[in-house]
N, CA, C and O atoms as a Tinker XYZ file with bonds, in Angstrom:
   228  protein
     1  N      6.302000  -38.627000   17.505000    73     2
     2  CA     7.512000  -37.860000   17.257000    64     1     3
     3  C      7.141000  -36.687000   16.344000    63     2     4     5
     4  O      6.425000  -36.853000   15.356000    81     3
     5  N      7.639000  -35.510000   16.694000    73     3     6
     6  CA     7.333000  -34.326000   15.909000    64     5     7
     7  C      8.134000  -34.276000   14.619000    63     6     8     9
     8  O      9.136000  -34.970000   14.449000    81     7
     9  N      7.668000  -33.454000   13.742000    73     7    10
    10  CA     8.314000  -33.362000   12.431000    64     9    11
    11  C      9.739000  -32.818000   12.555000    63    10    12    13
    12  O     10.631000  -33.250000   11.825000    81    11
    13  N      9.954000  -31.877000   13.473000    73    11    14
    14  CA    11.286000  -31.299000   13.627000    64    13    15
    15  C     12.295000  -32.350000   14.091000    63    14    16    17
    16  O     13.425000  -32.390000   13.605000    81    15
    17  N     11.882000  -33.197000   15.031000    73    15    18
    18  CA    12.781000  -34.257000   15.503000    64    17    19
    19  C     13.053000  -35.273000   14.399000    63    18    20    21
    20  O     14.180000  -35.732000   14.212000    81    19
    21  N     11.994000  -35.609000   13.677000    73    19    22
    22  CA    12.157000  -36.584000   12.596000    64    21    23
    23  C     13.121000  -36.062000   11.543000    63    22    24    25
    24  O     13.973000  -36.802000   11.050000    81    23
    25  N     12.987000  -34.785000   11.198000    73    23    26
    26  CA    13.898000  -34.203000   10.199000    64    25    27
    27  C     15.328000  -34.174000   10.733000    63    26    28    29
    28  O     16.280000  -34.401000    9.987000    81    27
    29  N     15.473000  -33.895000   12.027000    73    27    30
    30  CA    16.808000  -33.855000   12.623000    64    29    31
    31  C     17.429000  -35.250000   12.621000    63    30    32    33
    32  O     18.617000  -35.401000   12.336000    81    31
    33  N     16.625000  -36.272000   12.939000    73    31    34
    34  CA    17.136000  -37.646000   12.943000    64    33    35
    35  C     17.538000  -38.097000   11.541000    63    34    36    37
    36  O     18.463000  -38.893000   11.381000    81    35
    37  N     16.840000  -37.586000   10.526000    73    35    38
    38  CA    17.167000  -37.945000    9.150000    64    37    39
    39  C     18.328000  -37.124000    8.600000    63    38    40    41
    40  O     18.802000  -37.382000    7.494000    81    39
    41  N     18.788000  -36.137000    9.365000    73    39    42
    42  CA    19.901000  -35.316000    8.923000    64    41    43
    43  C     19.482000  -34.187000    7.995000    63    42    44    45
    44  O     20.309000  -33.620000    7.282000    81    43
    45  N     18.203000  -33.865000    8.007000    73    43    46
    46  CA    17.704000  -32.779000    7.166000    64    45    47
    47  C     17.689000  -31.473000    7.959000    63    46    48    49
    48  O     17.622000  -31.473000    9.188000    81    47
    49  N     17.752000  -30.395000    7.244000    73    47    50
    50  CA    17.702000  -29.099000    7.885000    64    49    51
    51  C     16.275000  -28.706000    8.242000    63    50    52    53
    52  O     15.330000  -29.433000    7.936000    81    51
    53  N     16.122000  -27.576000    8.879000    73    51    54
    54  CA    14.776000  -27.127000    9.221000    64    53    55
    55  C     13.940000  -26.886000    7.969000    63    54    56    57
    56  O     14.460000  -26.593000    6.892000    81    55
    57  N     12.658000  -27.015000    8.143000    73    55    58
    58  CA    11.736000  -26.834000    7.029000    64    57    59
    59  C     11.732000  -25.367000    6.609000    63    58    60    61
    60  O     11.673000  -24.471000    7.452000    81    59
    61  N     11.797000  -25.128000    5.287000    73    59    62
    62  CA    11.810000  -23.746000    4.792000    64    61    63
    63  C     10.418000  -23.160000    4.879000    63    62    64    65
    64  O      9.419000  -23.840000    4.646000    81    63
    65  N     10.373000  -21.883000    5.220000    73    63    66
    66  CA     9.096000  -21.190000    5.281000    64    65    67
    67  C      8.672000  -20.800000    3.881000    63    66    68    69
    68  O      9.500000  -20.485000    3.026000    81    67
    69  N      7.372000  -20.827000    3.663000    73    67    70
    70  CA     6.848000  -20.420000    2.364000    64    69    71
    71  C      6.956000  -18.913000    2.254000    63    70    72    73
    72  O      6.620000  -18.184000    3.187000    81    71
    73  N      7.424000  -18.455000    1.116000    73    71    74
    74  CA     7.526000  -17.025000    0.884000    64    73    75
    75  C      6.148000  -16.503000    0.492000    63    74    76    77
    76  O      5.445000  -17.097000   -0.325000    81    75
    77  N      5.783000  -15.373000    1.099000    73    75    78
    78  CA     4.496000  -14.782000    0.758000    64    77    79
    79  C      4.593000  -14.144000   -0.620000    63    78    80    81
    80  O      5.566000  -13.461000   -0.940000    81    79
    81  N      3.582000  -14.376000   -1.413000    73    79    82
    82  CA     3.545000  -13.794000   -2.743000    64    81    83
    83  C      3.074000  -12.350000   -2.636000    63    82    84    85
    84  O      2.098000  -12.052000   -1.948000    81    83
    85  N      3.770000  -11.471000   -3.315000    73    83    86
    86  CA     3.358000  -10.075000   -3.324000    64    85    87
    87  C      2.154000   -9.932000   -4.248000    63    86    88    89
    88  O      2.075000  -10.580000   -5.291000    81    87
    89  N      1.225000   -9.079000   -3.852000    73    87    90
    90  CA     0.093000   -8.873000   -4.758000    64    89    91
    91  C      0.565000   -8.190000   -6.034000    63    90    92    93
    92  O      1.631000   -7.577000   -6.067000    81    91
    93  N     -0.228000   -8.302000   -7.063000    73    91    94
    94  CA     0.134000   -7.681000   -8.337000    64    93    95
    95  C      0.329000   -6.192000   -8.145000    63    94    96    97
    96  O     -0.422000   -5.549000   -7.412000    81    95
    97  N      1.323000   -5.653000   -8.796000    73    95    98
    98  CA     1.603000   -4.232000   -8.655000    64    97    99
    99  C      0.809000   -3.411000   -9.666000    63    98   100   101
   100  O      1.256000   -2.348000  -10.098000    81    99
   101  N     -0.365000   -3.903000  -10.040000    73    99   102
   102  CA    -1.219000   -3.164000  -10.950000    64   101   103
   103  C     -2.051000   -2.132000  -10.209000    63   102   104   105
   104  O     -2.810000   -1.385000  -10.826000    81   103
   105  N     -1.914000   -2.084000   -8.897000    73   103   106
   106  CA    -2.660000   -1.140000   -8.090000    64   105   107
   107  C     -2.172000    0.274000   -8.388000    63   106   108   109
   108  O     -0.969000    0.517000   -8.480000    81   107
   109  N     -3.106000    1.195000   -8.536000    73   107   110
   110  CA    -2.770000    2.580000   -8.891000    64   109   111
   111  C     -1.925000    3.244000   -7.805000    63   110   112   113
   112  O     -1.005000    4.004000   -8.109000    81   111
   113  N     -2.234000    2.960000   -6.544000    73   111   114
   114  CA    -1.476000    3.575000   -5.452000    64   113   115
   115  C     -0.054000    3.036000   -5.360000    63   114   116   117
   116  O      0.847000    3.746000   -4.912000    81   115
   117  N      0.159000    1.799000   -5.776000    73   115   118
   118  CA     1.517000    1.270000   -5.739000    64   117   119
   119  C      2.363000    1.845000   -6.865000    63   118   120   121
   120  O      3.581000    1.959000   -6.731000    81   119
   121  N      1.720000    2.211000   -7.979000    73   119   122
   122  CA     2.467000    2.822000   -9.078000    64   121   123
   123  C      2.780000    4.280000   -8.788000    63   122   124   125
   124  O      3.870000    4.762000   -9.097000    81   123
   125  N      1.814000    4.983000   -8.190000    73   123   126
   126  CA     1.963000    6.415000   -7.924000    64   125   127
   127  C      1.688000    6.676000   -6.440000    63   126   128   129
   128  O      0.572000    7.057000   -6.085000    81   127
   129  N      2.674000    6.479000   -5.575000    73   127   130
   130  CA     2.424000    6.628000   -4.140000    64   129   131
   131  C      2.132000    8.063000   -3.703000    63   130   132   133
   132  O      1.576000    8.266000   -2.624000    81   131
   133  N      2.489000    9.057000   -4.505000    73   131   134
   134  CA     2.226000   10.443000   -4.112000    64   133   135
   135  C      0.879000   10.949000   -4.641000    63   134   136   137
   136  O      0.535000   12.110000   -4.422000    81   135
   137  N      0.121000   10.109000   -5.326000    73   135   138
   138  CA    -1.159000   10.523000   -5.909000    64   137   139
   139  C     -2.150000   11.041000   -4.872000    63   138   140   141
   140  O     -2.796000   12.054000   -5.140000    81   139
   141  N     -2.315000   10.415000   -3.703000    73   139   142
   142  CA    -3.268000   10.964000   -2.732000    64   141   143
   143  C     -2.905000   12.380000   -2.283000    63   142   144   145
   144  O     -3.791000   13.212000   -2.088000    81   143
   145  N     -1.623000   12.655000   -2.121000    73   143   146
   146  CA    -1.201000   13.987000   -1.686000    64   145   147
   147  C     -1.483000   15.029000   -2.772000    63   146   148   149
   148  O     -1.861000   16.161000   -2.473000    81   147
   149  N     -1.299000   14.640000   -4.015000    73   147   150
   150  CA    -1.579000   15.562000   -5.123000    64   149   151
   151  C     -3.076000   15.848000   -5.195000    63   150   152   153
   152  O     -3.481000   16.996000   -5.377000    81   151
   153  N     -3.893000   14.816000   -5.055000    73   151   154
   154  CA    -5.342000   15.005000   -5.108000    64   153   155
   155  C     -5.839000   15.869000   -3.948000    63   154   156   157
   156  O     -6.702000   16.725000   -4.138000    81   155
   157  N     -5.303000   15.650000   -2.761000    73   155   158
   158  CA    -5.691000   16.465000   -1.605000    64   157   159
   159  C     -5.272000   17.913000   -1.820000    63   158   160   161
   160  O     -6.029000   18.829000   -1.501000    81   159
   161  N     -4.077000   18.129000   -2.354000    73   159   162
   162  CA    -3.617000   19.482000   -2.634000    64   161   163
   163  C     -4.500000   20.193000   -3.646000    63   162   164   165
   164  O     -4.823000   21.368000   -3.474000    81   163
   165  N     -4.891000   19.488000   -4.696000    73   163   166
   166  CA    -5.788000   20.076000   -5.696000    64   165   167
   167  C     -7.151000   20.401000   -5.090000    63   166   168   169
   168  O     -7.740000   21.437000   -5.403000    81   167
   169  N     -7.645000   19.536000   -4.239000    73   167   170
   170  CA    -8.936000   19.769000   -3.601000    64   169   171
   171  C     -8.884000   20.982000   -2.683000    63   170   172   173
   172  O     -9.813000   21.789000   -2.672000    81   171
   173  N     -7.804000   21.118000   -1.911000    73   171   174
   174  CA    -7.659000   22.278000   -1.029000    64   173   175
   175  C     -7.518000   23.554000   -1.849000    63   174   176   177
   176  O     -8.089000   24.582000   -1.485000    81   175
   177  N     -6.768000   23.508000   -2.949000    73   175   178
   178  CA    -6.637000   24.685000   -3.818000    64   177   179
   179  C     -7.995000   25.063000   -4.395000    63   178   180   181
   180  O     -8.310000   26.250000   -4.492000    81   179
   181  N     -8.801000   24.087000   -4.777000    73   179   182
   182  CA   -10.140000   24.369000   -5.292000    64   181   183
   183  C    -11.005000   25.019000   -4.213000    63   182   184   185
   184  O    -11.735000   25.969000   -4.494000    81   183
   185  N    -10.928000   24.512000   -2.982000    73   183   186
   186  CA   -11.715000   25.098000   -1.900000    64   185   187
   187  C    -11.306000   26.541000   -1.632000    63   186   188   189
   188  O    -12.161000   27.402000   -1.428000    81   187
   189  N    -10.009000   26.806000   -1.632000    73   187   190
   190  CA    -9.533000   28.182000   -1.420000    64   189   191
   191  C    -10.017000   29.081000   -2.548000    63   190   192   193
   192  O    -10.481000   30.191000   -2.290000    81   191
   193  N     -9.918000   28.627000   -3.784000    73   191   194
   194  CA   -10.386000   29.404000   -4.933000    64   193   195
   195  C    -11.883000   29.678000   -4.816000    63   194   196   197
   196  O    -12.339000   30.783000   -5.111000    81   195
   197  N    -12.645000   28.677000   -4.388000    73   195   198
   198  CA   -14.083000   28.830000   -4.264000    64   197   199
   199  C    -14.436000   29.831000   -3.161000    63   198   200   201
   200  O    -15.362000   30.624000   -3.328000    81   199
   201  N    -13.726000   29.805000   -2.061000    73   199   202
   202  CA   -13.984000   30.751000   -0.969000    64   201   203
   203  C    -13.655000   32.167000   -1.426000    63   202   204   205
   204  O    -14.409000   33.096000   -1.138000    81   203
   205  N    -12.555000   32.346000   -2.125000    73   203   206
   206  CA   -12.188000   33.676000   -2.627000    64   205   207
   207  C    -13.239000   34.173000   -3.611000    63   206   208   209
   208  O    -13.627000   35.341000   -3.576000    81   207
   209  N    -13.692000   33.298000   -4.477000    73   207   210
   210  CA   -14.711000   33.681000   -5.465000    64   209   211
   211  C    -16.040000   34.027000   -4.772000    63   210   212   213
   212  O    -16.740000   34.949000   -5.191000    81   211
   213  N    -16.372000   33.300000   -3.734000    73   211   214
   214  CA   -17.634000   33.531000   -3.014000    64   213   215
   215  C    -17.623000   34.898000   -2.314000    63   214   216   217
   216  O    -18.607000   35.635000   -2.372000    81   215
   217  N    -16.519000   35.225000   -1.661000    73   215   218
   218  CA   -16.458000   36.471000   -0.893000    64   217   219
   219  C    -16.124000   37.695000   -1.756000    63   218   220   221
   220  O    -16.236000   38.823000   -1.277000    81   219
   221  N    -15.728000   37.503000   -2.978000    73   219   222
   222  CA   -15.413000   38.659000   -3.823000    64   221   223
   223  C    -16.669000   39.305000   -4.405000    63   222   224   225
   224  O    -16.608000   40.435000   -4.890000    81   223
   225  N    -17.801000   38.609000   -4.364000    73   223   226
   226  CA   -19.059000   39.171000   -4.894000    64   225   227
   227  C    -19.735000   40.018000   -3.880000    63   226   228
   228  O    -20.802000   40.571000   -4.148000    81   227
């Protein structure tokens, strides 16, 4: 006899699912979700500045 039938015969409800534990929110990306976009923007600005500086000589 399966567990579901046994629980039904005993008058118990369905077995509760275990809740997944969330990982610790100490991750830098979870605290600052826009950080990658800011870093990419700064990198692109640096590349543009470097190209302008290179061609101005």
